[in-house]
Coordinates of C-alpha atoms in Angstrom, one line a residue:
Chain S
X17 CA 87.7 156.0 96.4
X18 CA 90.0 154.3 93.8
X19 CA 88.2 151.3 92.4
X20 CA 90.0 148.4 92.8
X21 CA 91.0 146.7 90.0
X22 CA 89.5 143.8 88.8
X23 CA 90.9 140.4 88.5
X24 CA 87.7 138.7 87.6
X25 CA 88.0 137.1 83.8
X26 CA 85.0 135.7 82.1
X27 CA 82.3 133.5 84.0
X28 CA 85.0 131.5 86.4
X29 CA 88.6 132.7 86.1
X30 CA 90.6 134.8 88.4
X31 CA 94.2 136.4 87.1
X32 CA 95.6 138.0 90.3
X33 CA 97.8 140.7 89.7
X34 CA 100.4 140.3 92.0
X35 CA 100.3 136.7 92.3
X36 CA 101.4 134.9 95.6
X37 CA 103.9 132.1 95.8
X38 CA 103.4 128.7 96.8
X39 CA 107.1 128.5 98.5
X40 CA 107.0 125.3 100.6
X41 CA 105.2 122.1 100.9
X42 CA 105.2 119.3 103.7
X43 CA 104.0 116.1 102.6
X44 CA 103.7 112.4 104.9
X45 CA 102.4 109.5 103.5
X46 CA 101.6 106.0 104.2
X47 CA 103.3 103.1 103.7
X48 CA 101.7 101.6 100.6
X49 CA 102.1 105.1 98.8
X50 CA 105.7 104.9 100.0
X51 CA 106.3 101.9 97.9
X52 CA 104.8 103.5 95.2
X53 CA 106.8 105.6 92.3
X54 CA 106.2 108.7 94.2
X55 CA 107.4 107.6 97.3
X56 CA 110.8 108.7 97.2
X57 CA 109.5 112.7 96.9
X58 CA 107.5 112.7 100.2
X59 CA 109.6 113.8 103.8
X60 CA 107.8 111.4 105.7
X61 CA 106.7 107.8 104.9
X62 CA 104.6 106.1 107.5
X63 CA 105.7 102.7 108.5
X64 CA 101.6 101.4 109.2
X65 CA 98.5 102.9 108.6
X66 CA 97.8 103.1 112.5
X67 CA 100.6 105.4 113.2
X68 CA 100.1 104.2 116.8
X69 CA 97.3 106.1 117.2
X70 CA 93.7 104.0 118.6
X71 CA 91.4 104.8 116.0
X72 CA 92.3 105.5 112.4
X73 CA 90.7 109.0 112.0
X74 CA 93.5 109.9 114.9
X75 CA 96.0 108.2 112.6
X76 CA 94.7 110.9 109.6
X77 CA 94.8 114.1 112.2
X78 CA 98.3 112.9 113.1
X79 CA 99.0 112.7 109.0
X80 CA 97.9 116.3 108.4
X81 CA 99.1 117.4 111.8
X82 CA 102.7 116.6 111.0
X83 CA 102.2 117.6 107.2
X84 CA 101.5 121.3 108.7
X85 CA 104.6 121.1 110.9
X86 CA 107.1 120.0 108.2
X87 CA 105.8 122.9 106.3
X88 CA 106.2 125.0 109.1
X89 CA 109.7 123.4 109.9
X90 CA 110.9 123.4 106.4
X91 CA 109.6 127.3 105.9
X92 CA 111.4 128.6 109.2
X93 CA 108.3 129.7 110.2
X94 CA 106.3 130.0 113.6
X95 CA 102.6 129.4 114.0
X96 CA 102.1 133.2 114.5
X97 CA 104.0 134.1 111.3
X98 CA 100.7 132.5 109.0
X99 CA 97.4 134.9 108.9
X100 CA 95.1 131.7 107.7
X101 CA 94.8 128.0 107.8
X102 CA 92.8 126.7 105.1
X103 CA 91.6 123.1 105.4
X104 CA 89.8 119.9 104.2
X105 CA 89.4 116.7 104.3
X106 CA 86.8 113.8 103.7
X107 CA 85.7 112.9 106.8
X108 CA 82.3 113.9 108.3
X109 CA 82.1 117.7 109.4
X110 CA 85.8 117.5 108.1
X111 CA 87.0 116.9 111.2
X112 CA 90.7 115.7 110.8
X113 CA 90.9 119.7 109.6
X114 CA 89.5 121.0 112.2
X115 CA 91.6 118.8 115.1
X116 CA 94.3 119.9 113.4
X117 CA 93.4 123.8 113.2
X118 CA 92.6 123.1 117.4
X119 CA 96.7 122.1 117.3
X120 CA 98.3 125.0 115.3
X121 CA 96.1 127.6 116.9
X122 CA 96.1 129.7 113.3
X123 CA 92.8 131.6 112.8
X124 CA 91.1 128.5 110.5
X125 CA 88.4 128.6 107.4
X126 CA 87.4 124.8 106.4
X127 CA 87.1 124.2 103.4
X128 CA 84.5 121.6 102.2
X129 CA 85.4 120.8 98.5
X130 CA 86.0 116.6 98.2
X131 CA 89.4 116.2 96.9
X132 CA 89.0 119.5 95.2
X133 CA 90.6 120.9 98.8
X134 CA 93.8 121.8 97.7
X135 CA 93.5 123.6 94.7
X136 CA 90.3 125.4 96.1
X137 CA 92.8 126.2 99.8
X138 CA 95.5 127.4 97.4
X139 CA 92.7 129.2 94.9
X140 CA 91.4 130.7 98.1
X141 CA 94.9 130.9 99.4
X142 CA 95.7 133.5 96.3
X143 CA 92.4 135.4 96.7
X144 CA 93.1 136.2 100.7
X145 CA 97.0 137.4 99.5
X146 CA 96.2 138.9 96.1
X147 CA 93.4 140.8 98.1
X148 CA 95.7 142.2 100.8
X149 CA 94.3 140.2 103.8
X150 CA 97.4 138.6 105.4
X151 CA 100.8 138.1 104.0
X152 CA 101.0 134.5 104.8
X153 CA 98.1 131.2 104.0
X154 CA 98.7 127.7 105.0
X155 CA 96.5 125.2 103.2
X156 CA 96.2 121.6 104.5
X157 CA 94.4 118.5 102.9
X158 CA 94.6 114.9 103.6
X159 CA 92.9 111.3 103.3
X160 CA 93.2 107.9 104.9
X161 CA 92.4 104.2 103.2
X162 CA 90.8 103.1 106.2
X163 CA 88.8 106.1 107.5
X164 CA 87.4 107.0 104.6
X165 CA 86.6 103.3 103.1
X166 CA 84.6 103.1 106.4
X167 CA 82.6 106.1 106.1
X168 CA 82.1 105.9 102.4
X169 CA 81.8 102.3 101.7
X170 CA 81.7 99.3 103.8
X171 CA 83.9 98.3 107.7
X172 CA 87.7 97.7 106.8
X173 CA 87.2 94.0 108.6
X174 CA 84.5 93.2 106.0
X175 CA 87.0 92.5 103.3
X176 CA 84.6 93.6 100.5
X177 CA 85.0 92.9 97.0
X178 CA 85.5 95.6 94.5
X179 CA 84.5 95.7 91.2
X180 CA 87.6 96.4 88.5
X181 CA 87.2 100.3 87.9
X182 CA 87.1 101.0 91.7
X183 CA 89.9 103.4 93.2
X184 CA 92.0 103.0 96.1
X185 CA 91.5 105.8 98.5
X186 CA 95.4 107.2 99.4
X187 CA 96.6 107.5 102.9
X188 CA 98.4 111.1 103.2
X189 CA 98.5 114.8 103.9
X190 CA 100.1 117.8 102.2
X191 CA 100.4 121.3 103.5
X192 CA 101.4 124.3 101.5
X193 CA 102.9 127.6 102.6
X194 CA 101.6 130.4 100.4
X195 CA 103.6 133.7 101.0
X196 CA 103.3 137.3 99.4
X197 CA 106.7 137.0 99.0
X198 CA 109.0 134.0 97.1
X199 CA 111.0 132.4 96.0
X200 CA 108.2 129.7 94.6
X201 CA 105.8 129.2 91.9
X202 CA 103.3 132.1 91.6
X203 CA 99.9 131.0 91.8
X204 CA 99.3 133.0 88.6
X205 CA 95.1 132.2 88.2
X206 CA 92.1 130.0 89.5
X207 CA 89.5 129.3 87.7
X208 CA 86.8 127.9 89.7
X209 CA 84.4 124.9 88.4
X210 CA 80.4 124.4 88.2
X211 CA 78.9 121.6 89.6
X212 CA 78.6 118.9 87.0
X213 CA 76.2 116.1 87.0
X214 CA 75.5 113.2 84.5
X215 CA 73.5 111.2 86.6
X216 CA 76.1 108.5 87.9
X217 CA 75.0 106.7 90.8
X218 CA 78.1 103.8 91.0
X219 CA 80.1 105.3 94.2
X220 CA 82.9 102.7 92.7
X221 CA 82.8 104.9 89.3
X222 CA 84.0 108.1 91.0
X223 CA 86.6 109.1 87.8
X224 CA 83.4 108.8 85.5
X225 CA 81.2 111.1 87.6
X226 CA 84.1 113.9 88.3
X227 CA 85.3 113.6 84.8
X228 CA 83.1 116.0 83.3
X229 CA 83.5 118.6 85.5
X230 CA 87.1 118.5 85.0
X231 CA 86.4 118.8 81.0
X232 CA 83.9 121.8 82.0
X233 CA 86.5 123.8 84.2
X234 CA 89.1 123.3 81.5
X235 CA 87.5 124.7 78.7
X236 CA 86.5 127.5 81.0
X237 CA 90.2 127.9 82.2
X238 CA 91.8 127.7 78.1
X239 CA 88.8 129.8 76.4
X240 CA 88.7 132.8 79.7
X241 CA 92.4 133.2 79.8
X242 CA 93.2 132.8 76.1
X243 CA 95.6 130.2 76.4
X244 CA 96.7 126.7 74.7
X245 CA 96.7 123.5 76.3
X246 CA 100.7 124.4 75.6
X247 CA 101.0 126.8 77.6
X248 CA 101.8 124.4 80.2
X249 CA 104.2 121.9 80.8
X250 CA 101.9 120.0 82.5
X251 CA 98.1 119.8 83.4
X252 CA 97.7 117.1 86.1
X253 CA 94.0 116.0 87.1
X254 CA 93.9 115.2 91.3
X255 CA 92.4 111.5 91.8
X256 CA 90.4 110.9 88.4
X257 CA 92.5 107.5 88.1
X258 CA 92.9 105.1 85.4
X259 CA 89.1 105.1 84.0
X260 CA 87.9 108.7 84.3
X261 CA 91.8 109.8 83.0
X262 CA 90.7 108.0 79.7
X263 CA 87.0 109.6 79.9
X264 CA 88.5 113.2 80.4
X265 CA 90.7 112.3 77.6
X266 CA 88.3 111.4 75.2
X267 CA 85.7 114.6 76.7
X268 CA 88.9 116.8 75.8
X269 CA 89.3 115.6 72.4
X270 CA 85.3 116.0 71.3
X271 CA 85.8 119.9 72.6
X272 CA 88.6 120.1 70.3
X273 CA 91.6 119.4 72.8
X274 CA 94.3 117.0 72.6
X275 CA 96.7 117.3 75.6
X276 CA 98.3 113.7 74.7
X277 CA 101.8 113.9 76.8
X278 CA 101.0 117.2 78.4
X279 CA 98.4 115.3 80.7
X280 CA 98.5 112.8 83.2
X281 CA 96.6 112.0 86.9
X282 CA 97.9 111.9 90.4
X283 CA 95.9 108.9 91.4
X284 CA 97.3 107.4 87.8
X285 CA 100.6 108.1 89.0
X286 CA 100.8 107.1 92.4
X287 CA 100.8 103.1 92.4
X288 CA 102.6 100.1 90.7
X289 CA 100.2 98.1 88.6
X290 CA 101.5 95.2 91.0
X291 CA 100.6 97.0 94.1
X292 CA 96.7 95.8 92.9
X293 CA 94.9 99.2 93.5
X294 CA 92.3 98.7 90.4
X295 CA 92.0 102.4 88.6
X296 CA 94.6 103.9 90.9
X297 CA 94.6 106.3 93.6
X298 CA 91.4 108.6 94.9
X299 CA 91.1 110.9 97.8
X300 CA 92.4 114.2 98.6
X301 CA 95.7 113.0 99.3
X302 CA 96.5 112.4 95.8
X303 CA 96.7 115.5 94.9
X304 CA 98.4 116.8 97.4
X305 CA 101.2 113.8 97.3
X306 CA 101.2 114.1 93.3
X307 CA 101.9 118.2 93.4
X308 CA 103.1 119.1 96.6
X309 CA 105.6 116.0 97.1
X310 CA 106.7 114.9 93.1
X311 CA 105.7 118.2 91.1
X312 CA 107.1 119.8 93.5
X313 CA 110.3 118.5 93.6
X314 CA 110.7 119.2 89.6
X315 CA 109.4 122.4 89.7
X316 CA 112.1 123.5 92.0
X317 CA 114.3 121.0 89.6
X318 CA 113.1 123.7 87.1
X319 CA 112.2 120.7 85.2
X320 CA 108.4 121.9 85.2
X321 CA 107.9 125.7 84.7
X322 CA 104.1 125.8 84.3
X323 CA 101.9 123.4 85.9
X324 CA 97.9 123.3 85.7
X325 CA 96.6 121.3 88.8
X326 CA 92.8 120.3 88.3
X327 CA 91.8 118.9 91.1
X328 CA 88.2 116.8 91.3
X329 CA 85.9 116.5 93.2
X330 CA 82.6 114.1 94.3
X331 CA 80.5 115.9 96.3
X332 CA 78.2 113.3 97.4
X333 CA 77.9 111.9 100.9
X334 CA 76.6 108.3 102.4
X335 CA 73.4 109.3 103.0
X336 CA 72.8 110.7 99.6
X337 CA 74.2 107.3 98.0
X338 CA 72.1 104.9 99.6
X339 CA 69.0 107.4 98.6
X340 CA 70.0 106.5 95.6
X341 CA 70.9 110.2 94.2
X342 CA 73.2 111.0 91.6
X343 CA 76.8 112.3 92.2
X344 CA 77.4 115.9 91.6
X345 CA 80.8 116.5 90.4
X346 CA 83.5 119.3 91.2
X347 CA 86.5 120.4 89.6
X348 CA 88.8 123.9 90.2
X349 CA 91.8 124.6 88.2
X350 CA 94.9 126.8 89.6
X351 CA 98.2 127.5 87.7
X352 CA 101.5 127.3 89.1
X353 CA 104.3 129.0 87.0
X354 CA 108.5 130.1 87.8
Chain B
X1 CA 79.2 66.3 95.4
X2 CA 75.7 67.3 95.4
X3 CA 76.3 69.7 98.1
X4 CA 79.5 71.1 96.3
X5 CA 77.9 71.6 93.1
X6 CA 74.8 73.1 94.7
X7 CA 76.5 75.5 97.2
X8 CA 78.7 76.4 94.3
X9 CA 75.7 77.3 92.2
X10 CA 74.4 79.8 94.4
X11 CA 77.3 81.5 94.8
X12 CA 77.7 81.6 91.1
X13 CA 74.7 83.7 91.4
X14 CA 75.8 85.7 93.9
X15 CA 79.5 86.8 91.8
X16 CA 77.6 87.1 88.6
X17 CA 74.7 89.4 90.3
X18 CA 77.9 91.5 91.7
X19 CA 79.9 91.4 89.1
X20 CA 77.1 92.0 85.7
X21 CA 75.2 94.4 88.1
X22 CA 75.4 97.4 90.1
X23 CA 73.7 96.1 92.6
X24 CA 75.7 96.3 96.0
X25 CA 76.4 93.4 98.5
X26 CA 73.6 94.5 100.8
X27 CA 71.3 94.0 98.0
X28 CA 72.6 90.5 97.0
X29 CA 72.4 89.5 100.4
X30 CA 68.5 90.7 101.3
X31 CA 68.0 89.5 97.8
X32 CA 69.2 85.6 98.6
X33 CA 67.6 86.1 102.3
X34 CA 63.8 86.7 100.7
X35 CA 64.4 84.7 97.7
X36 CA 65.2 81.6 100.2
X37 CA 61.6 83.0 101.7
X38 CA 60.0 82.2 98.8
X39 CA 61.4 79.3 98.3
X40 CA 60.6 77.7 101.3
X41 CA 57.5 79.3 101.6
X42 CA 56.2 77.4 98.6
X43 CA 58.0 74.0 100.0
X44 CA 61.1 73.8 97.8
X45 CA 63.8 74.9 99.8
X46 CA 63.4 71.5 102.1
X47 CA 63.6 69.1 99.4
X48 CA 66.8 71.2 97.8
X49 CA 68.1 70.6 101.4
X50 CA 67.5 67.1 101.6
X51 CA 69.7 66.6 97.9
X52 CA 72.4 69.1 98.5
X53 CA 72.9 68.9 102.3
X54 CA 75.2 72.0 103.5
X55 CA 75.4 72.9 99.9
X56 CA 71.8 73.9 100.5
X57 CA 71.6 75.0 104.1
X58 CA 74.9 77.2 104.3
X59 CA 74.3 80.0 102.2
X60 CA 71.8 83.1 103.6
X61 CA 69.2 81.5 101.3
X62 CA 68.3 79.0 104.0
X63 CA 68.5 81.7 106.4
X64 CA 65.6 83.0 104.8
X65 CA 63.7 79.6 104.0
X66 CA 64.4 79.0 108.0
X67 CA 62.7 82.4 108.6
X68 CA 59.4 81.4 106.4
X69 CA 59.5 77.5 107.8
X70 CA 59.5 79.4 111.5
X71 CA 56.9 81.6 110.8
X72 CA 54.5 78.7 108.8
X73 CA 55.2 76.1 111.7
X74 CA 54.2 78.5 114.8
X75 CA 51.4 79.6 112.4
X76 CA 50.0 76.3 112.2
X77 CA 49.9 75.7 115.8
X78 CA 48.6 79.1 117.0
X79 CA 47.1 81.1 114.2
X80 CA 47.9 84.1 113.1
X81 CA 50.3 85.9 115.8
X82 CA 52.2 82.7 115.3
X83 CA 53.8 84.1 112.4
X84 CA 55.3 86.8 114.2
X85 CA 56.2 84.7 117.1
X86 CA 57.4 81.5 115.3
X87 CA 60.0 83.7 112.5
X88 CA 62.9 83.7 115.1
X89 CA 62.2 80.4 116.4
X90 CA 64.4 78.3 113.6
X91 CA 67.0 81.3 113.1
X92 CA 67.7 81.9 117.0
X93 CA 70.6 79.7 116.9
X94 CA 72.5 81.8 114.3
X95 CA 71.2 85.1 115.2
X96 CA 72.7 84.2 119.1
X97 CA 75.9 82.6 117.5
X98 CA 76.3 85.6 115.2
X99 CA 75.8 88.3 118.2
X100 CA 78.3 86.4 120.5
X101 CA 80.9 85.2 118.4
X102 CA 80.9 88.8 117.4
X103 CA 81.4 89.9 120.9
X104 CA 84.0 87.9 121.7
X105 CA 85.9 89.0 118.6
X106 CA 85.5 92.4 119.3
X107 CA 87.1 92.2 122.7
X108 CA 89.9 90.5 121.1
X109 CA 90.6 92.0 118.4
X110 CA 89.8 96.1 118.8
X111 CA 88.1 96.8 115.5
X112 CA 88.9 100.2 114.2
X113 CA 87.1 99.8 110.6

């Protein structure tokens, strides 16, 4: 039997061979990310965060619900032309993923990875293609203001008081179509990140805790694959924000990197300073309204030709918080290139 | 003015705990509830009551002073089961208030959050 060859390089890098396309994207957001700068490069901008719906967490399935079927729409595709959904989302027992694998009736693998969930569903989504098992992967993430501030923090009618460095979590979903076959950007590697922990307990300092990890995962990715910071036109972190932006910046620059214009963050780029969001965006949704909706747009544009998206991660939960434990962070890197 | 400057003073406290500390609103909140307690426990809530007026009275630190003046009162007249007995007796009014006020709002309102 022919071994088969192996893609595996170093300790976390994969380099598939015959890389699969990401060759559509469906992306609805909600009305204060519609005001943002990004706004204009979603298809769908909610008019309230309710959508109608009775609870908010319905509001959130109905988010990633119709993200799936724009992708769908916009691919030509029926629900029996896709092999796999892959899904995630922040909710408990990510359930907003797993109503919305009970709509499209695709054979569905959650994926439980913070706001790491879309690069690990397209990392994963590469794997399942590069490997032979399907021809055809849709991966799904989203997040809402209100259900996750009232899992994570405190009721939405409490009106608590945040201190300066707190995020604002995003209200959105993105789907991706990955295909065997283009046109699109290959999904060229993935490098997947270890768990990092420095010991931050503030669950209003999420950029600080997750910034590490995203320093750890890119050294992995640049030193495994042999390539510069260069290389790419653009290496965009998921929901680090304002503060752990700066902290990944300065971690970069003790290994040795300076990425200066080549980086930036979704959650930095998703609000107006006016729209009062502290640190800027968090939440799976940022990633996937940053790369799927605006990098998207200029990598068809051609504008963008090689993009590293690393998303982070914090994997802690309530329960874990008010114990008082630490928050482990999470980072995974894919690249996208013409 | 008393009552201004006084009411003003603990919530002074309250922003600078948040805002210099990590500690979290729930914390804050216990934190003024038993330091009221103690407070009243050693008799110097009621005379900061009696100089302030609501300045005193309003914030959760007499909430907590109410809880220790309930307990010490019932105490006094029937030992030591008094001090379980006697805690809610003070606080029952805002407890009740809290609990239907709360009801009410719900039916109106629908929370989602």
């Amino acid at each position: 039997m022919a071994k088969m060859s192996n893609q595996k390089v170093g300790n976390n890098s994969i380099l598939f061979i015959t890389p699969p396309f990401l060759s559509q994207t469906g992306v609805v957001i909600g009305p204060k990310e519609g005001e943002g700068p990004l706004g204009a490069d979603a298809d769908l901008v909610c008019q309230n965060l309710s959508l109608q719906e009775k609870s908010f967490e319905r509001a959130e399935r109905s988010l990633m619900e119709e993200a799936c079927y724009i992708t769908l729409k916009k691919g030509k595709l029926k629900k029996e032309d896709i092999d796999f959904f892959l899904a995630g989302d922040l909710l408990n027992q990510i359930t907003v993923s797993g109503f919305t694998a009970l709509s499209l009736q695709i054979p569905f693998l959650g994926i439980y990875g913070a706001c790491t969930s879309l690069a690990e569903g397209l990392g994963l989504a590469g794997i399942l293609l590069s490997g032979g098992f399907g021809s055809r992967v849709l991966a799904a993430t989203s997040s809402h203001n209100c259900s996750a501030e009232r899992q994570y923090r405190y009721p939405t009618e409490y009106g608590f008081q945040k201190p300066g460095y707190a995020q604002w979590t995003a209200t959105g979903a993105g789907a991706a179509l990955i295909d065997t076959e283009g046109p699109g950007m290959r999904i060229t590697s993935f490098t997947v990140g270890e768990i990092v922990d420095m010991g931050i307990t503030d669950v209003f300092d999420l950029g600080t805790a997750m910034a590490p990890a995203a320093a750890t995962v890119l050294h992995s990715h640049f030193t495994e694959l042999q390539r510069e910071p260069n290389y790419y036109d653009l290496i965009v972190t998921g929901d680090l924000g304002q503060v752990g932006k700066q902290v990944l910046e300065d971690l970069l620059q003790r290994k040795g990197y300076n990425l200066g214009q080549l980086y930036d963050d979704c959650g930095a780029m998703l609000y107006y300073q006016h729209q009062q969001v502290d640190a800027g965006g968090s939440g799976c949704a940022c990633s996937a309204i940053g790369v799927l909706g605006h990098l998207w747009r200029r990598m068809q544009k051609k504008e963008l030709n090689r993009v590293l998206l690393v998303a982070t991660g914090a994997m802690h939960s309530p329960t874990t918080s008010l114990q008082g434990e630490t928050i482990p962070g999470i980072a995974h890197a894919v690249s996208l290139e013409q | 003015m008393a009552a201004f400057v006084v009411g003003g003073l603990f919530c002074v406290v309250g922003q600078l705990l948040f805002d210099l500390t990590r500690l979290t609103p729930g914390h804050i909140l216990s934190g003024f509830v038993v330091g009221g307690g103690i407070l009243g426990g050693l008799g110097l809530y009621e005379p900061l009551i009696k100089f302030a007026g609501a300045g005193a009275s309003l914030p959760i630190s007499s909430f907590g002073n109410a809880l220790a003046q309930g307990a010490m009162m019932e105490a006094a007249r029937s030992g030591v089961i008094g001090v379980l007995t006697g805690m809610f007796e003070l606080t029952s009014t805002g407890i009740t208030a809290a609990i239907i006020f709360a009801f009410i709002m719900a039916l109106i309102f629908e929370p989602k959050g």
